[in-house]
């Protein structure tokens, strides 16, 4: 049985992966809610269950491999690939800051690719990864994420599905009501990175 929305929400809360406060997200936007999927994916049995459920949304796509943006997408991309029975690659930034396939990862010409990420806020990393796939001669046929927190604002040029859709507001820093109220945001990515280097 694939996990239901309520099961996933309860699980994320149980492991402390959903936090309330004032945060600067990796996209640069501010939000009162932060979702750290690493805190749920650190448990292999949860990663297995989530990967199986997410893979279930793409079971008929006949892809040759999964490509994920590092670092956040690697674990869940790997689990999805396991259930689809295909390779799992990841894209990462090179020295110039461009997303690229490194480590000898290669796509076959025209290879059908599923792009998997953990959380979509703006979908920027997934968009860049789709660009990498095309540049490397592959064909991005769909994109998936554990959580879409864009509130329907996501714009990708391939069909996309998320396991959990959350309408969590986020703002450009200039429009952030929490900043206007006088608070300073924390960068949870770096704060959590001390716990999960
Ligand atoms: Zn703010």
Tab-separated table of C-alpha atoms and ligand atoms in Angstrom, residues 22-24 29-31 171-173 175-180 183-185, ligand 1:
chain	number	residue	atom	x	y	z
A	22	UNK	CA	11.489	32.041	10.569
A	23	UNK	CA	13.767	30.530	7.981
A	24	UNK	CA	15.831	31.461	4.967
A	29	UNK	CA	13.038	32.832	0.051
A	30	UNK	CA	11.846	33.224	3.645
A	31	UNK	CA	9.224	31.063	5.314
A	171	UNK	CA	8.251	35.085	0.368
A	172	UNK	CA	11.037	37.033	-1.246
A	173	UNK	CA	13.000	38.626	1.648
A	175	UNK	CA	8.048	40.831	1.136
A	176	UNK	CA	8.582	38.690	4.256
A	177	UNK	CA	6.065	39.550	7.008
A	178	UNK	CA	8.291	37.859	9.622
A	179	UNK	CA	11.174	40.221	8.700
A	180	UNK	CA	8.761	43.180	8.839
A	183	UNK	CA	12.739	38.963	13.383
A	184	UNK	CA	15.878	37.694	11.700
A	185	UNK	CA	15.684	34.423	9.764
B	1	LIG	ZN1	11.994	36.947	6.669
